[in-house]
């Protein structure tokens, strides 16, 4: 998966810091496998095929971890990720060795992982196996954060939330772009009522996933963060280099998402409010999302409702359907009905 300059720089600096921390942990008087993390704060990771896994591990297991992380530590990981996405598969050996530097136990099954942990980060880069992977976690009664994309289809997204409801276990999923500092300023009312918004992000493609699920989710999540739920229909315009999705909300506000595949890859946008307009960005790393994940683990209250997450994925699926229909208007309700029927 391609990363923009800011994210590459963040990951590179985190990796350099992580190497030093990994060496220091060997002689650190802090947490180790012989001095276990208290029950309730033991984190397990499913999937070591994404940089999110190593970034989260380094942040939580660092000897000087932020107090906002409340003592949660990654104690075990099941490396298996995608079965057939080469860019994901080839990362697993490197990332496995990286997390082992932070006293993370590597296990060979989800069943064994669940015996070691209290909460789970489902990080597999490939969204298609997420439904299969999350079911045993829910059955075991453990709270789980599911990294983007929550699934490889809208049908599986519906199934995940229905399973969470059945087992009465909360599920949280989000892109880190939801927690841009500027986006949260909008949420907190800095520019008053939001009248509309335009957001953008890379929208690189992966043939195994619906177009926007793979990477466009970042900019779409930003759009919903500032606009809120309530989108009723979309129209999509698509070329080889650019996607433009125009959404109409129930109160007739308009929000757009531009996905790029050429030029400089970046994240941002403009929000139009009653008290003025605000430019979104820059991207500022994973920590803000991780703080929200820890709060979710502690309280069981997901900061994003299942309904809003479903709407985000329905927006992207409706955009795909509009593309298939050469730019015709498609309602979110129509694709949700289809996904629910297919699941049944």
mmCIF file of C-alpha atoms in Angstrom:
data_model
loop_
_atom_site.group_PDB
_atom_site.id
_atom_site.type_symbol
_atom_site.label_atom_id
_atom_site.label_comp_id
_atom_site.label_asym_id
_atom_site.label_seq_id
_atom_site.Cartn_x
_atom_site.Cartn_y
_atom_site.Cartn_z
ATOM 1 C CA UNK A 1 0.000 0.000 0.000
ATOM 2 C CA UNK A 2 1.440 3.389 -0.916
ATOM 3 C CA UNK A 3 2.046 5.915 1.825
ATOM 4 C CA UNK A 4 2.305 9.698 1.446
ATOM 5 C CA UNK A 5 5.413 11.625 2.475
ATOM 6 C CA UNK A 6 4.121 12.648 5.909
ATOM 7 C CA UNK A 7 3.145 9.100 6.841
ATOM 8 C CA UNK A 8 6.426 7.677 5.502
ATOM 9 C CA UNK A 9 8.384 10.225 7.541
ATOM 10 C CA UNK A 10 6.335 9.392 10.651
ATOM 11 C CA UNK A 11 6.823 5.640 10.249
ATOM 12 C CA UNK A 12 10.528 6.037 9.475
ATOM 13 C CA UNK A 13 11.141 8.131 12.574
ATOM 14 C CA UNK A 14 9.082 5.730 14.682
ATOM 15 C CA UNK A 15 11.125 2.820 13.350
ATOM 16 C CA UNK A 16 14.442 4.509 14.149
ATOM 17 C CA UNK A 17 13.225 5.293 17.634
ATOM 18 C CA UNK A 18 11.870 1.776 17.951
ATOM 19 C CA UNK A 19 15.260 0.210 17.211
ATOM 20 C CA UNK A 20 16.813 2.155 20.060
ATOM 21 C CA UNK A 21 13.966 1.348 22.400
ATOM 22 C CA UNK A 22 14.158 -2.308 21.434
ATOM 23 C CA UNK A 23 17.802 -2.410 22.495
ATOM 24 C CA UNK A 24 17.125 -0.561 25.732
ATOM 25 C CA UNK A 25 14.290 -2.879 26.687
ATOM 26 C CA UNK A 26 16.741 -5.746 27.123
ATOM 27 C CA UNK A 27 18.204 -4.019 30.147
ATOM 28 C CA UNK A 28 15.111 -2.055 31.166
ATOM 29 C CA UNK A 29 13.780 -2.617 34.694
ATOM 30 C CA UNK A 30 10.252 -2.063 33.323
ATOM 31 C CA UNK A 31 7.721 -4.546 31.961
ATOM 32 C CA UNK A 32 8.943 -7.901 30.698
ATOM 33 C CA UNK A 33 7.501 -11.367 30.220
ATOM 34 C CA UNK A 34 8.729 -12.163 33.722
ATOM 35 C CA UNK A 35 6.900 -9.130 35.127
ATOM 36 C CA UNK A 36 3.507 -9.516 33.444
ATOM 37 C CA UNK A 37 1.015 -6.808 32.618
ATOM 38 C CA UNK A 38 -1.981 -6.830 34.978
ATOM 39 C CA UNK A 39 -5.089 -8.578 33.707
ATOM 40 C CA UNK A 40 -7.443 -6.175 32.022
ATOM 41 C CA UNK A 41 -4.645 -4.313 30.236
ATOM 42 C CA UNK A 42 -3.132 -7.099 28.137
ATOM 43 C CA UNK A 43 -3.438 -6.267 24.430
ATOM 44 C CA UNK A 44 -3.262 -8.829 21.644
ATOM 45 C CA UNK A 45 -2.658 -8.118 17.956
ATOM 46 C CA UNK A 46 -4.063 -10.109 15.049
ATOM 47 C CA UNK A 47 -2.091 -9.415 11.875
ATOM 48 C CA UNK A 48 1.495 -8.226 11.588
ATOM 49 C CA UNK A 49 1.231 -7.181 7.941
ATOM 50 C CA UNK A 50 0.726 -3.444 8.487
ATOM 51 C CA UNK A 51 2.848 -0.639 9.913
ATOM 52 C CA UNK A 52 -0.010 0.101 12.327
ATOM 53 C CA UNK A 53 0.894 -3.046 14.274
ATOM 54 C CA UNK A 54 4.452 -1.954 14.913
ATOM 55 C CA UNK A 55 3.516 1.685 15.532
ATOM 56 C CA UNK A 56 0.901 0.748 18.136
ATOM 57 C CA UNK A 57 3.263 -1.722 19.813
ATOM 58 C CA UNK A 58 6.073 0.824 20.046
ATOM 59 C CA UNK A 59 3.764 3.460 21.488
ATOM 60 C CA UNK A 60 2.215 1.178 24.119
ATOM 61 C CA UNK A 61 5.301 -0.826 25.102
ATOM 62 C CA UNK A 62 7.812 2.000 25.231
ATOM 63 C CA UNK A 63 9.418 2.428 28.684
ATOM 64 C CA UNK A 64 8.170 6.025 28.609
ATOM 65 C CA UNK A 65 4.709 5.304 27.219
ATOM 66 C CA UNK A 66 2.303 8.223 27.462
ATOM 67 C CA UNK A 67 0.122 8.283 30.594
ATOM 68 C CA UNK A 68 -2.934 8.474 28.302
ATOM 69 C CA UNK A 69 -2.258 4.838 27.380
ATOM 70 C CA UNK A 70 -3.126 3.849 30.972
ATOM 71 C CA UNK A 71 -0.585 1.041 31.252
ATOM 72 C CA UNK A 72 -2.000 -1.068 28.402
ATOM 73 C CA UNK A 73 0.678 -3.209 26.760
ATOM 74 C CA UNK A 74 0.844 -5.501 23.749
ATOM 75 C CA UNK A 75 1.703 -8.905 25.190
ATOM 76 C CA UNK A 76 0.972 -11.303 22.312
ATOM 77 C CA UNK A 77 0.525 -11.284 18.543
ATOM 78 C CA UNK A 78 -0.725 -13.665 15.878
ATOM 79 C CA UNK A 79 1.209 -12.645 12.746
ATOM 80 C CA UNK A 80 -1.050 -14.106 10.048
ATOM 81 C CA UNK A 81 -2.536 -11.484 7.773
ATOM 82 C CA UNK A 82 -3.512 -11.587 4.119
ATOM 83 C CA UNK A 83 -3.414 -14.825 2.149
ATOM 84 C CA UNK A 84 -2.705 -13.294 -1.242
ATOM 85 C CA UNK A 85 -1.854 -9.572 -1.125
ATOM 86 C CA UNK A 86 1.888 -9.671 -1.771
ATOM 87 C CA UNK A 87 2.622 -6.219 -0.339
ATOM 88 C CA UNK A 88 1.089 -7.353 2.946
ATOM 89 C CA UNK A 89 2.525 -10.865 3.101
ATOM 90 C CA UNK A 90 6.135 -9.765 2.626
ATOM 91 C CA UNK A 91 5.964 -7.453 5.633
ATOM 92 C CA UNK A 92 5.151 -10.167 8.159
ATOM 93 C CA UNK A 93 8.681 -11.512 8.882
ATOM 94 C CA UNK A 94 10.128 -8.008 9.421
ATOM 95 C CA UNK A 95 7.231 -6.797 11.551
ATOM 96 C CA UNK A 96 7.241 -10.002 13.594
ATOM 97 C CA UNK A 97 10.876 -9.461 14.506
ATOM 98 C CA UNK A 98 10.173 -5.809 15.255
ATOM 99 C CA UNK A 99 7.398 -6.445 17.784
ATOM 100 C CA UNK A 100 9.422 -9.221 19.452
ATOM 101 C CA UNK A 101 11.889 -6.519 20.517
ATOM 102 C CA UNK A 102 9.101 -5.177 22.712
ATOM 103 C CA UNK A 103 8.622 -8.428 24.649
ATOM 104 C CA UNK A 104 5.631 -9.507 22.559
ATOM 105 C CA UNK A 105 4.946 -13.224 22.528
ATOM 106 C CA UNK A 106 4.295 -14.651 19.055
ATOM 107 C CA UNK A 107 1.551 -17.298 18.898
ATOM 108 C CA UNK A 108 0.385 -19.521 16.054
ATOM 109 C CA UNK A 109 -3.385 -19.179 16.330
ATOM 110 C CA UNK A 110 -6.109 -16.748 17.324
ATOM 111 C CA UNK A 111 -7.291 -19.293 19.884
ATOM 112 C CA UNK A 112 -3.927 -19.179 21.652
ATOM 113 C CA UNK A 113 -3.833 -15.384 21.418
ATOM 114 C CA UNK A 114 -7.186 -15.102 23.186
ATOM 115 C CA UNK A 115 -5.855 -17.141 26.104
ATOM 116 C CA UNK A 116 -3.124 -14.530 26.663
ATOM 117 C CA UNK A 117 -4.981 -11.196 26.300
ATOM 118 C CA UNK A 118 -7.900 -9.097 27.504
ATOM 119 C CA UNK A 119 -8.518 -6.880 24.458
ATOM 120 C CA UNK A 120 -7.638 -7.129 20.774
ATOM 121 C CA UNK A 121 -6.311 -4.962 17.962
ATOM 122 C CA UNK A 122 -7.399 -6.612 14.698
ATOM 123 C CA UNK A 123 -4.775 -5.177 12.364
ATOM 124 C CA UNK A 124 -4.742 -7.498 9.350
ATOM 125 C CA UNK A 125 -4.217 -5.179 6.379
ATOM 126 C CA UNK A 126 -6.586 -7.216 4.212
ATOM 127 C CA UNK A 127 -10.209 -6.525 5.120
ATOM 128 C CA UNK A 128 -11.568 -9.750 3.627
ATOM 129 C CA UNK A 129 -10.626 -12.121 6.508
ATOM 130 C CA UNK A 130 -11.777 -9.699 9.221
ATOM 131 C CA UNK A 131 -15.197 -11.293 9.683
ATOM 132 C CA UNK A 132 -13.680 -14.749 10.148
ATOM 133 C CA UNK A 133 -10.962 -13.384 12.433
ATOM 134 C CA UNK A 134 -13.226 -11.285 14.641
ATOM 135 C CA UNK A 135 -15.879 -13.943 15.355
ATOM 136 C CA UNK A 136 -13.773 -15.927 17.866
ATOM 137 C CA UNK A 137 -12.790 -12.645 19.550
ATOM 138 C CA UNK A 138 -16.436 -11.693 20.000
ATOM 139 C CA UNK A 139 -17.347 -15.188 21.169
ATOM 140 C CA UNK A 140 -14.581 -14.928 23.781
ATOM 141 C CA UNK A 141 -16.158 -11.706 25.072
ATOM 142 C CA UNK A 142 -13.188 -9.443 24.304
ATOM 143 C CA UNK A 143 -13.454 -5.847 23.122
ATOM 144 C CA UNK A 144 -11.866 -5.345 19.729
ATOM 145 C CA UNK A 145 -10.658 -2.469 17.581
ATOM 146 C CA UNK A 146 -10.827 -3.375 13.883
ATOM 147 C CA UNK A 147 -8.471 -1.334 11.754
ATOM 148 C CA UNK A 148 -9.527 -0.008 8.385
ATOM 149 C CA UNK A 149 -11.016 -1.323 6.272
ATOM 150 C CA UNK A 150 -13.374 -2.933 8.767
ATOM 151 C CA UNK A 151 -14.147 -5.543 6.087
ATOM 152 C CA UNK A 152 -13.613 -6.287 2.418
ATOM 153 C CA UNK A 153 -17.273 -5.740 1.541
ATOM 154 C CA UNK A 154 -20.354 -3.949 2.804
ATOM 155 C CA UNK A 155 -21.979 -7.356 3.336
ATOM 156 C CA UNK A 156 -19.235 -8.391 5.768
ATOM 157 C CA UNK A 157 -19.382 -4.979 7.481
ATOM 158 C CA UNK A 158 -23.076 -5.583 8.199
ATOM 159 C CA UNK A 159 -22.287 -9.109 9.429
ATOM 160 C CA UNK A 160 -19.582 -7.890 11.826
ATOM 161 C CA UNK A 161 -21.882 -5.418 13.536
ATOM 162 C CA UNK A 162 -24.690 -7.969 13.729
ATOM 163 C CA UNK A 163 -22.297 -10.443 15.366
ATOM 164 C CA UNK A 164 -21.144 -7.759 17.823
ATOM 165 C CA UNK A 165 -24.768 -7.138 18.729
ATOM 166 C CA UNK A 166 -25.450 -10.869 19.087
ATOM 167 C CA UNK A 167 -22.508 -11.407 21.444
ATOM 168 C CA UNK A 168 -23.041 -8.053 23.179
ATOM 169 C CA UNK A 169 -19.425 -7.032 22.628
ATOM 170 C CA UNK A 170 -18.685 -3.495 21.394
ATOM 171 C CA UNK A 171 -16.642 -3.009 18.228
ATOM 172 C CA UNK A 172 -14.768 0.130 17.189
ATOM 173 C CA UNK A 173 -13.293 0.887 13.778
ATOM 174 C CA UNK A 174 -11.785 4.096 12.443
ATOM 175 C CA UNK A 175 -9.112 5.616 10.270
ATOM 176 C CA UNK A 176 -6.549 7.661 12.170
ATOM 177 C CA UNK A 177 -7.586 10.597 9.941
ATOM 178 C CA UNK A 178 -10.761 10.989 12.023
ATOM 179 C CA UNK A 179 -8.532 12.355 14.773
ATOM 180 C CA UNK A 180 -6.807 15.099 12.828
ATOM 181 C CA UNK A 181 -6.560 17.944 15.323
ATOM 182 C CA UNK A 182 -8.281 20.313 12.915
ATOM 183 C CA UNK A 183 -11.118 17.860 12.226
ATOM 184 C CA UNK A 184 -11.722 17.546 15.944
ATOM 185 C CA UNK A 185 -11.825 21.347 16.229
ATOM 186 C CA UNK A 186 -14.716 21.275 13.759
ATOM 187 C CA UNK A 187 -16.463 18.553 15.778
ATOM 188 C CA UNK A 188 -16.074 20.699 18.895
ATOM 189 C CA UNK A 189 -17.828 23.632 17.203
ATOM 190 C CA UNK A 190 -14.989 25.963 16.243
ATOM 191 C CA UNK A 191 -16.729 27.109 13.041
ATOM 192 C CA UNK A 192 -20.297 26.539 14.179
ATOM 193 C CA UNK A 193 -22.714 24.475 12.153
ATOM 194 C CA UNK A 194 -21.000 22.714 9.251
ATOM 195 C CA UNK A 195 -22.579 23.780 5.957
ATOM 196 C CA UNK A 196 -20.488 21.503 3.735
ATOM 197 C CA UNK A 197 -17.026 20.041 3.259
ATOM 198 C CA UNK A 198 -14.533 18.883 0.650
ATOM 199 C CA UNK A 199 -11.901 16.320 1.702
ATOM 200 C CA UNK A 200 -9.119 14.506 -0.094
ATOM 201 C CA UNK A 201 -6.696 11.621 0.377
ATOM 202 C CA UNK A 202 -4.820 9.095 -1.721
ATOM 203 C CA UNK A 203 -7.111 6.467 -3.262
ATOM 204 C CA UNK A 204 -4.669 3.840 -4.443
ATOM 205 C CA UNK A 205 -6.331 0.630 -5.603
ATOM 206 C CA UNK A 206 -6.088 -3.012 -4.571
ATOM 207 C CA UNK A 207 -7.831 -5.433 -6.944
ATOM 208 C CA UNK A 208 -9.160 -7.574 -4.080
ATOM 209 C CA UNK A 209 -11.155 -4.718 -2.487
ATOM 210 C CA UNK A 210 -13.886 -2.303 -3.562
ATOM 211 C CA UNK A 211 -12.105 0.772 -4.910
ATOM 212 C CA UNK A 212 -12.377 3.163 -1.976
ATOM 213 C CA UNK A 213 -12.253 0.564 0.828
ATOM 214 C CA UNK A 214 -8.519 0.031 0.401
ATOM 215 C CA UNK A 215 -7.205 3.559 0.829
ATOM 216 C CA UNK A 216 -9.878 6.106 -0.014
ATOM 217 C CA UNK A 217 -11.412 5.277 3.380
ATOM 218 C CA UNK A 218 -9.023 7.825 4.919
ATOM 219 C CA UNK A 219 -10.525 10.817 3.154
ATOM 220 C CA UNK A 220 -14.062 9.455 3.378
ATOM 221 C CA UNK A 221 -13.710 9.035 7.148
ATOM 222 C CA UNK A 222 -12.475 12.623 7.387
ATOM 223 C CA UNK A 223 -15.544 13.756 5.442
ATOM 224 C CA UNK A 224 -17.926 11.983 7.808
ATOM 225 C CA UNK A 225 -16.018 13.241 10.838
ATOM 226 C CA UNK A 226 -16.790 16.851 9.964
ATOM 227 C CA UNK A 227 -20.155 16.380 8.217
ATOM 228 C CA UNK A 228 -21.619 13.805 10.574
ATOM 229 C CA UNK A 229 -23.930 10.969 9.558
ATOM 230 C CA UNK A 230 -26.990 11.458 7.385
ATOM 231 C CA UNK A 231 -25.785 11.076 3.794
ATOM 232 C CA UNK A 232 -28.601 9.859 1.559
ATOM 233 C CA UNK A 233 -27.089 9.552 -1.922
ATOM 234 C CA UNK A 234 -23.874 9.818 -3.940
ATOM 235 C CA UNK A 235 -22.721 10.475 -7.480
ATOM 236 C CA UNK A 236 -19.224 9.415 -8.534
ATOM 237 C CA UNK A 237 -17.013 10.741 -11.297
ATOM 238 C CA UNK A 238 -14.002 8.549 -12.046
ATOM 239 C CA UNK A 239 -10.874 8.727 -14.218
ATOM 240 C CA UNK A 240 -7.627 6.766 -14.168
ATOM 241 C CA UNK A 241 -6.020 9.364 -11.881
ATOM 242 C CA UNK A 242 -8.847 10.813 -9.805
ATOM 243 C CA UNK A 243 -12.054 9.879 -8.017
ATOM 244 C CA UNK A 244 -14.630 12.512 -7.131
ATOM 245 C CA UNK A 245 -17.599 11.444 -5.013
ATOM 246 C CA UNK A 246 -20.349 13.975 -4.312
ATOM 247 C CA UNK A 247 -22.611 13.128 -1.400
ATOM 248 C CA UNK A 248 -25.926 14.785 -0.581
ATOM 249 C CA UNK A 249 -26.978 14.727 3.064
ATOM 250 C CA UNK A 250 -30.585 14.508 4.257
ATOM 251 C CA UNK A 251 -30.619 18.226 5.108
ATOM 252 C CA UNK A 252 -29.362 19.018 1.563
ATOM 253 C CA UNK A 253 -25.801 19.794 2.629
ATOM 254 C CA UNK A 254 -23.192 18.615 0.144
ATOM 255 C CA UNK A 255 -19.909 16.910 0.984
ATOM 256 C CA UNK A 256 -17.311 15.760 -1.517
ATOM 257 C CA UNK A 257 -14.375 13.369 -1.456
ATOM 258 C CA UNK A 258 -11.494 13.596 -3.927
ATOM 259 C CA UNK A 259 -9.262 10.530 -4.167
ATOM 260 C CA UNK A 260 -5.883 10.907 -5.879
ATOM 261 C CA UNK A 261 -3.614 8.396 -7.576
ATOM 262 C CA UNK A 262 -1.089 10.772 -9.160
ATOM 263 C CA UNK A 263 0.787 13.839 -7.980
ATOM 264 C CA UNK A 264 1.594 14.509 -4.337
ATOM 265 C CA UNK A 265 -0.279 12.209 -1.978
ATOM 266 C CA UNK A 266 -1.602 14.087 1.021
ATOM 267 C CA UNK A 267 -4.561 14.330 3.396
ATOM 268 C CA UNK A 268 -6.769 17.316 4.105
ATOM 269 C CA UNK A 269 -9.712 19.371 2.955
ATOM 270 C CA UNK A 270 -11.846 22.415 3.597
ATOM 271 C CA UNK A 271 -14.860 22.680 5.896
ATOM 272 C CA UNK A 272 -17.419 25.425 5.395
ATOM 273 C CA UNK A 273 -19.116 26.629 8.581
ATOM 274 C CA UNK A 274 -21.528 29.283 9.793
ATOM 275 C CA UNK A 275 -18.697 31.097 11.610
ATOM 276 C CA UNK A 276 -16.081 30.684 8.903
ATOM 277 C CA UNK A 277 -14.137 28.103 6.956
ATOM 278 C CA UNK A 278 -11.340 25.837 8.190
ATOM 279 C CA UNK A 279 -8.555 24.008 6.374
ATOM 280 C CA UNK A 280 -7.998 20.406 7.491
ATOM 281 C CA UNK A 281 -4.534 18.997 8.134
ATOM 282 C CA UNK A 282 -1.744 18.233 8.416
ATOM 283 C CA UNK A 283 -1.731 14.551 9.278
ATOM 284 C CA UNK A 284 -0.232 14.191 12.759
ATOM 285 C CA UNK A 285 0.286 10.491 13.412
ATOM 286 C CA UNK A 286 -1.414 7.583 15.160
ATOM 287 C CA UNK A 287 -1.325 8.619 18.806
ATOM 288 C CA UNK A 288 -4.652 10.471 18.843
ATOM 289 C CA UNK A 289 -6.408 7.371 17.490
ATOM 290 C CA UNK A 290 -4.575 5.140 19.953
ATOM 291 C CA UNK A 291 -5.767 7.272 22.876
ATOM 292 C CA UNK A 292 -9.343 6.727 21.690
ATOM 293 C CA UNK A 293 -8.757 2.983 21.342
ATOM 294 C CA UNK A 294 -7.526 2.797 24.943
ATOM 295 C CA UNK A 295 -10.566 4.746 26.171
ATOM 296 C CA UNK A 296 -12.746 2.299 24.254
ATOM 297 C CA UNK A 297 -10.983 -0.679 25.846
ATOM 298 C CA UNK A 298 -11.528 0.834 29.272
ATOM 299 C CA UNK A 299 -15.152 1.910 28.935
ATOM 300 C CA UNK A 300 -16.650 -0.306 26.250
ATOM 301 C CA UNK A 301 -18.063 2.837 24.618
ATOM 302 C CA UNK A 302 -17.072 3.131 20.952
ATOM 303 C CA UNK A 303 -16.417 6.766 20.006
ATOM 304 C CA UNK A 304 -17.944 6.098 16.583
ATOM 305 C CA UNK A 305 -21.359 4.451 16.470
ATOM 306 C CA UNK A 306 -21.974 1.291 14.424
ATOM 307 C CA UNK A 307 -24.556 3.260 12.442
ATOM 308 C CA UNK A 308 -22.028 5.885 11.346
ATOM 309 C CA UNK A 309 -19.397 3.303 10.421
ATOM 310 C CA UNK A 310 -21.989 1.379 8.389
ATOM 311 C CA UNK A 311 -22.926 4.611 6.643
ATOM 312 C CA UNK A 312 -19.291 5.300 5.749
ATOM 313 C CA UNK A 313 -18.963 1.915 4.074
ATOM 314 C CA UNK A 314 -22.370 2.274 2.415
ATOM 315 C CA UNK A 315 -21.145 5.634 1.029
ATOM 316 C CA UNK A 316 -18.137 3.911 -0.536
ATOM 317 C CA UNK A 317 -20.197 0.994 -1.849
ATOM 318 C CA UNK A 318 -22.763 3.402 -3.319
ATOM 319 C CA UNK A 319 -19.860 5.243 -4.972
ATOM 320 C CA UNK A 320 -18.777 1.970 -6.576
ATOM 321 C CA UNK A 321 -22.309 1.317 -7.761
ATOM 322 C CA UNK A 322 -22.480 4.833 -9.234
ATOM 323 C CA UNK A 323 -19.252 4.115 -11.107
ATOM 324 C CA UNK A 324 -20.738 0.878 -12.472
ATOM 325 C CA UNK A 325 -23.754 2.925 -13.622
ATOM 326 C CA UNK A 326 -21.583 5.558 -15.344
ATOM 327 C CA UNK A 327 -22.110 8.229 -12.700
ATOM 328 C CA UNK A 328 -25.784 7.768 -11.901
ATOM 329 C CA UNK A 329 -27.112 8.801 -8.478
ATOM 330 C CA UNK A 330 -27.201 5.889 -6.012
ATOM 331 C CA UNK A 331 -28.807 5.930 -2.576
ATOM 332 C CA UNK A 332 -27.061 4.532 0.465
ATOM 333 C CA UNK A 333 -30.244 2.753 1.510
ATOM 334 C CA UNK A 334 -30.307 0.773 -1.740
ATOM 335 C CA UNK A 335 -26.822 -0.669 -1.257
ATOM 336 C CA UNK A 336 -27.487 -1.382 2.436
ATOM 337 C CA UNK A 337 -30.626 -3.329 1.533
ATOM 338 C CA UNK A 338 -28.674 -5.313 -1.030
ATOM 339 C CA UNK A 339 -25.882 -6.076 1.452
ATOM 340 C CA UNK A 340 -28.332 -7.226 4.131
ATOM 341 C CA UNK A 341 -30.131 -9.471 1.629
ATOM 342 C CA UNK A 342 -26.829 -10.980 0.449
ATOM 343 C CA UNK A 343 -25.763 -11.670 4.028
ATOM 344 C CA UNK A 344 -29.045 -13.434 4.730
#
